[in-house]
Coordinates of C-alpha atoms in Angstrom, one line a residue:
M1 CA -77.4 36.9 -23.1
I2 CA -75.9 34.3 -24.8
G3 CA -74.5 35.7 -28.1
I4 CA -76.3 33.8 -30.5
K5 CA -77.9 35.6 -33.4
M6 CA -80.3 34.6 -36.2
V7 CA -79.5 34.9 -39.3
T8 CA -82.2 34.8 -42.8
L9 CA -80.1 33.0 -46.2
R10 CA -81.4 32.3 -49.3
D11 CA -79.4 29.1 -50.9
W12 CA -79.0 29.1 -54.6
S13 CA -82.7 27.6 -55.5
G14 CA -83.8 30.3 -53.4
C15 CA -85.1 28.6 -50.3
K16 CA -85.1 30.0 -47.4
I17 CA -82.0 28.7 -44.6
T18 CA -81.7 29.7 -41.5
E19 CA -78.1 29.6 -39.8
I20 CA -77.3 30.3 -36.4
I21 CA -74.3 32.1 -35.5
I22 CA -72.9 32.0 -32.3
N23 CA -70.9 34.7 -30.7
T24 CA -67.7 33.0 -30.4
V25 CA -66.3 34.9 -27.1
Y26 CA -69.4 33.8 -25.4
M27 CA -69.0 30.7 -26.5
R28 CA -65.5 30.4 -24.8
R29 CA -67.4 31.0 -21.7
I30 CA -69.5 28.4 -22.0
F31 CA -66.8 25.9 -22.9
F32 CA -65.1 27.1 -20.2
I33 CA -67.9 26.5 -17.4
F34 CA -68.5 23.1 -18.8
I35 CA -64.8 21.9 -18.4
L36 CA -65.0 23.6 -14.8
S37 CA -68.0 21.5 -14.2
A38 CA -66.7 18.4 -15.1
I39 CA -63.2 18.4 -13.6
S40 CA -65.9 19.0 -10.4
L41 CA -67.7 16.2 -11.1
A42 CA -64.8 14.5 -12.1
I43 CA -63.0 15.4 -8.2
S44 CA -66.2 14.1 -6.4
A45 CA -66.2 11.1 -8.5
Q46 CA -62.9 10.4 -7.3
N47 CA -63.1 10.8 -3.9
Q48 CA -66.3 8.8 -3.3
Y49 CA -63.3 6.0 -5.4
L50 CA -61.0 6.9 -2.3
D51 CA -64.0 6.3 0.2
S52 CA -64.8 3.4 -1.3
P53 CA -64.2 0.0 0.8
R54 CA -62.7 -1.2 -2.2
Y55 CA -60.0 1.4 -1.3
G56 CA -59.4 1.0 1.9
Q57 CA -58.8 4.9 2.4
G58 CA -62.0 5.1 5.0
D59 CA -62.0 1.4 5.4
A60 CA -59.8 0.9 9.2
K61 CA -60.8 -2.8 8.5
F62 CA -59.7 -3.3 4.8
V63 CA -56.0 -1.2 6.4
E64 CA -56.1 -3.7 9.4
T65 CA -56.0 -6.5 7.4
Q66 CA -53.7 -5.1 4.9
G67 CA -50.9 -4.3 7.2
W68 CA -51.2 -7.8 8.6
Q69 CA -51.0 -9.3 5.5
I70 CA -47.7 -7.2 4.6
M71 CA -46.1 -7.3 8.1
N72 CA -45.7 -11.2 7.5
L73 CA -45.2 -11.4 4.1
V74 CA -42.4 -9.1 5.0
H75 CA -41.3 -11.3 8.1
N76 CA -41.0 -14.5 6.5
T77 CA -38.9 -12.6 3.1
L78 CA -36.7 -11.3 5.9
E79 CA -35.7 -14.6 7.7
K80 CA -36.0 -16.7 4.6
Y81 CA -33.0 -14.4 3.1
P82 CA -30.8 -13.5 6.3
P83 CA -28.1 -10.2 5.5
V84 CA -25.3 -10.7 3.7
P85 CA -21.8 -8.9 3.1
V86 CA -22.3 -7.0 0.0
D87 CA -20.2 -8.3 -2.5
R88 CA -18.8 -5.0 -4.5
S89 CA -17.6 -7.5 -7.6
L90 CA -21.0 -7.3 -8.8
D91 CA -20.0 -3.7 -9.6
P92 CA -16.7 -2.4 -9.1
Q93 CA -17.4 0.8 -10.0
A94 CA -20.5 0.9 -7.4
K95 CA -19.7 3.1 -4.3
R96 CA -23.0 2.9 -2.9
A97 CA -24.6 -0.3 -1.8
D98 CA -28.1 0.6 -3.3
K99 CA -26.1 0.9 -6.3
L100 CA -25.7 -2.5 -6.5
I101 CA -28.3 -5.2 -7.8
E102 CA -31.2 -5.4 -6.4
T103 CA -31.9 -8.3 -3.9
P104 CA -35.6 -10.0 -2.7
R105 CA -34.5 -8.5 0.9
R106 CA -33.4 -4.6 -0.2
Q107 CA -36.6 -4.9 -2.0
T108 CA -38.8 -6.3 1.4
L109 CA -37.1 -3.5 3.0
Y110 CA -38.5 -0.8 0.9
L111 CA -41.4 -2.3 1.4
L112 CA -41.0 -2.0 5.1
D113 CA -40.2 1.4 5.0
A114 CA -43.0 2.5 2.6
M115 CA -45.4 0.3 5.4
L116 CA -43.6 2.3 8.6
H117 CA -44.0 5.6 7.1
D118 CA -47.7 5.5 6.6
P119 CA -49.9 7.2 9.3
R120 CA -52.6 4.9 9.7
Y121 CA -50.0 2.1 10.9
N122 CA -48.9 4.5 13.9
N123 CA -49.5 2.2 16.7
S124 CA -51.0 -0.4 15.0
E125 CA -51.0 -3.8 16.2
C126 CA -49.8 -6.1 12.8
V127 CA -46.4 -3.3 13.7
K128 CA -46.5 -3.9 17.4
N129 CA -47.2 -7.5 16.7
F130 CA -44.1 -7.3 13.3
L131 CA -41.1 -6.7 16.0
E132 CA -42.7 -9.3 18.2
Q133 CA -42.3 -11.6 15.6
R134 CA -38.8 -10.0 14.3
L135 CA -37.4 -10.0 18.3
S136 CA -38.8 -13.8 18.9
S137 CA -36.6 -15.2 15.9
L138 CA -34.1 -13.4 16.7
I139 CA -33.7 -14.9 20.9
P140 CA -32.4 -18.8 19.9
Q141 CA -29.6 -16.9 17.5
M142 CA -28.7 -15.0 20.5
D143 CA -27.8 -18.6 22.3
V144 CA -25.8 -19.3 19.4
P145 CA -21.7 -19.3 21.1
V146 CA -19.6 -17.3 18.9
E147 CA -16.3 -18.3 18.3
K148 CA -14.8 -15.1 17.4
G149 CA -15.2 -11.8 16.7
L150 CA -18.5 -10.2 17.9
K151 CA -21.7 -10.6 17.0
I152 CA -23.9 -7.8 16.9
F153 CA -28.1 -7.7 17.1
H154 CA -29.6 -3.9 16.4
I155 CA -32.6 -4.8 18.3
Y156 CA -35.2 -1.2 17.9
D157 CA -33.5 2.5 17.2
M158 CA -30.5 2.8 19.4
G159 CA -30.6 0.1 20.9
F160 CA -27.8 -3.6 20.1
V161 CA -26.6 -6.6 22.3
V162 CA -23.1 -7.3 21.2
K163 CA -21.5 -10.6 22.1
S164 CA -18.7 -11.8 22.2
P165 CA -16.9 -15.5 23.2
S166 CA -17.6 -14.9 26.4
L167 CA -19.2 -11.3 27.1
T168 CA -22.8 -10.2 26.1
A169 CA -23.3 -6.2 26.5
A170 CA -26.5 -4.7 26.1
F171 CA -26.8 -1.0 25.0
D172 CA -30.2 1.7 25.2
V173 CA -32.4 -1.8 24.5
S174 CA -35.6 -0.3 25.1
S175 CA -39.4 -1.5 25.2
Q176 CA -40.3 1.7 26.5
D177 CA -41.5 -0.4 29.5
G178 CA -43.6 -2.9 27.0
K179 CA -45.2 0.0 24.4
I180 CA -43.0 -1.1 21.8
F181 CA -42.9 -4.5 21.9
S182 CA -43.3 -6.9 25.5
T183 CA -41.6 -6.9 28.4
E184 CA -41.7 -10.9 28.1
V185 CA -39.1 -10.4 25.4
L186 CA -37.2 -7.5 26.9
K187 CA -36.3 -10.6 29.5
E188 CA -35.6 -12.6 27.1
I189 CA -32.8 -10.2 26.4
A190 CA -31.8 -9.2 29.5
D191 CA -31.4 -13.0 30.8
R192 CA -28.7 -13.2 28.0
C193 CA -26.6 -10.0 28.6
D194 CA -24.5 -9.8 31.7
I195 CA -24.7 -5.8 31.5
L196 CA -26.5 -2.8 30.2
F197 CA -25.5 0.7 28.9
I198 CA -27.3 3.8 29.1
T199 CA -26.2 6.2 27.1
H200 CA -29.4 9.1 27.9
R201 CA -32.2 9.0 30.0
H202 CA -34.7 9.7 27.2
A203 CA -37.4 6.4 27.3
D204 CA -36.5 5.2 24.3
H205 CA -33.1 4.1 25.3
L206 CA -33.4 4.3 29.2
D207 CA -36.5 0.8 30.2
N208 CA -36.5 0.8 33.6
T209 CA -38.1 -2.5 33.2
L210 CA -34.9 -3.6 31.8
I211 CA -33.0 -1.9 34.4
N212 CA -35.2 -3.6 36.9
Y213 CA -35.2 -7.3 35.6
M214 CA -30.6 -7.4 34.9
L215 CA -30.5 -5.5 38.6
E216 CA -32.9 -9.0 39.8
Q217 CA -30.0 -11.0 38.4
G218 CA -27.3 -9.5 40.0
K219 CA -26.1 -7.5 36.5
K220 CA -24.6 -4.6 36.2
V221 CA -26.0 -1.2 34.7
V222 CA -24.5 1.6 33.7
V223 CA -26.0 5.6 33.3
T224 CA -25.3 9.1 32.7
K225 CA -25.2 11.2 36.4
D226 CA -28.7 12.6 35.5
A227 CA -30.3 9.5 35.0
C228 CA -31.5 7.3 37.5
Q229 CA -30.8 9.7 40.5
G230 CA -31.0 8.5 43.4
D231 CA -31.3 5.0 42.5
E232 CA -28.1 3.7 44.0
R233 CA -28.5 -0.1 42.2
V234 CA -27.2 1.5 39.2
E235 CA -23.7 3.0 38.3
H236 CA -23.4 6.5 37.4
L237 CA -20.7 7.2 35.2
R238 CA -19.9 10.7 33.3
P239 CA -16.5 12.4 32.8
K240 CA -16.3 16.1 33.4
E241 CA -17.2 18.1 30.3
G242 CA -14.4 18.8 27.7
N243 CA -13.1 15.6 29.1
D244 CA -13.0 12.0 29.5
I245 CA -12.7 9.1 32.7
S246 CA -11.5 5.5 32.0
G247 CA -11.9 2.7 33.9
K248 CA -13.0 -1.2 33.9
I249 CA -16.2 -2.6 35.7
D250 CA -15.7 -6.3 37.0
L251 CA -18.5 -8.7 37.0
E252 CA -19.7 -11.5 39.5
D253 CA -17.5 -14.2 38.0
G254 CA -14.3 -12.3 37.7
R255 CA -14.4 -11.2 34.4
T256 CA -13.3 -7.6 33.4
V257 CA -14.9 -5.2 30.9
K258 CA -12.8 -1.9 30.3
Y259 CA -14.8 1.7 29.4
R260 CA -13.9 4.8 27.7
I261 CA -16.6 7.4 28.3
F262 CA -16.5 10.6 26.1
P263 CA -19.3 13.6 27.2
G264 CA -21.6 13.7 24.6
H265 CA -24.6 15.5 24.6
Q266 CA -27.7 15.5 23.1
D267 CA -29.6 19.5 21.8
E268 CA -27.5 22.2 20.3
S269 CA -28.7 24.2 23.5
S270 CA -26.8 24.7 26.4
A271 CA -29.9 25.5 28.3
T272 CA -31.8 21.9 27.4
W273 CA -28.9 19.8 26.1
I274 CA -29.0 16.5 28.8
E275 CA -25.8 14.1 29.0
C276 CA -25.6 11.8 26.7
N277 CA -22.7 9.2 26.9
H278 CA -19.9 8.1 24.2
Y279 CA -18.7 4.5 25.5
F280 CA -15.9 3.1 24.1
I281 CA -16.0 -0.8 25.5
T282 CA -13.3 -3.2 25.4
F283 CA -14.6 -6.9 25.6
P284 CA -12.2 -9.4 26.8
E285 CA -11.1 -10.6 24.2
G286 CA -10.3 -7.6 22.6
G287 CA -13.4 -6.1 20.5
K288 CA -13.6 -2.6 20.8
V289 CA -17.0 -1.1 20.4
L290 CA -18.3 2.8 20.3
H291 CA -22.0 4.1 20.8
L292 CA -22.7 7.7 20.8
G293 CA -26.3 7.1 21.7
D294 CA -28.3 10.5 20.2
Q295 CA -25.2 12.5 20.1
A296 CA -26.3 16.4 19.1
H297 CA -24.1 18.8 19.5
S298 CA -21.9 20.6 17.7
S299 CA -19.5 22.0 20.2
D300 CA -18.6 19.0 21.5
I301 CA -16.7 18.4 18.4
D302 CA -13.8 20.6 20.2
W303 CA -13.1 18.4 22.9
M304 CA -13.4 15.2 20.4
K305 CA -10.8 16.2 17.8
K306 CA -8.4 16.6 21.0
Y307 CA -9.5 13.3 23.0
G308 CA -11.4 11.4 20.1
N309 CA -8.1 9.9 19.2
R310 CA -7.8 7.9 22.3
A311 CA -11.2 5.8 21.6
K312 CA -9.0 4.8 18.3
G313 CA -9.5 1.3 16.9
A314 CA -13.2 0.6 17.2
D315 CA -14.1 -2.4 15.5
V316 CA -17.6 -0.7 15.4
M317 CA -18.7 2.8 15.8
F318 CA -23.2 2.7 16.5
A319 CA -24.9 6.3 15.5
T320 CA -28.1 7.7 14.7
G321 CA -29.1 7.9 10.9
W322 CA -29.4 11.9 11.3
M323 CA -26.4 13.0 13.5
G324 CA -24.5 16.3 12.0
Q325 CA -21.0 16.6 11.7
V326 CA -20.9 13.0 10.1
G327 CA -17.2 13.2 8.8
D328 CA -15.7 15.5 11.7
I329 CA -16.6 13.0 14.1
L330 CA -15.4 10.1 11.6
E331 CA -12.1 11.7 11.3
C332 CA -12.0 12.1 15.1
Y333 CA -13.1 8.5 16.7
K334 CA -11.9 6.8 12.8
P335 CA -14.0 3.5 13.7
K336 CA -13.2 0.4 11.0
Y337 CA -17.1 0.5 10.5
V338 CA -20.3 2.9 11.9
I339 CA -23.7 0.9 11.8
L340 CA -26.5 3.5 11.9
G341 CA -30.0 2.8 13.5
H342 CA -32.6 5.7 15.2
F343 CA -34.1 6.3 11.8

């Protein structure tokens, strides 16, 4: 039953008029069914649109082409607009850099961030090629002499290369044995470094290919006690729990690197944590850097409060973008600047 009834009336002229009166309750039901049908058709049409090659949702070739175009655009823009110190005079009230005027470089980094968060580009050739482009353009810059101070190159994740007028040190540089970027680029980096420090044994920090490149050239490699076990070619340095150690490493040509190492850890659980050295390194000219690796163990703050002042005066501290207890750790170590990695 639809709810329609026929009613016969007569108008003023006496003519018979047939009027259709629709039951409003049933009408609402019919209208509701119509709306649902329309929504279903709209969703179906939208899905067909999303699956069309023009949009790219189901078109692998389109996604691949788009990735290459965007990554090349990002690379070229970053080359044209290199990093520069933030000019806070543009807005003295701004407490954060992202409150300042937008620049082509910053806008390009937003685009890069969006691309790297798109799961369709996981392990893609366009992303790997982008890393290759960026690192290849970095190599010539590593050959430029440093007259004073320190020059810092961020390689990938927590990988950094620090260059002083007389010494170049690498920290946690890893291509994961060629999976992230080529071993050819890794070899170029090894050729330009004098010593390699590895904070812990995870593959995104410890690269066996890089270690072999360094050792083949007679260069020093420093690791934790639980890394590269049985390999006597590397230096295993690790302080006792809750304390620190200091010393110096003599290089073949008479240069000396001073170190102080703190016993950090990665992972909260004492049953699963691994050793993660904090390297406080003093370069021959006096520059100081502190690399924390993947520090992530809250109880370490106890010994940091006792001994952290021994690393006081670090020009730069390298830490992960997701490290906890940031305020406390900064208060313990008091670095002049912090550079984040491993986002």
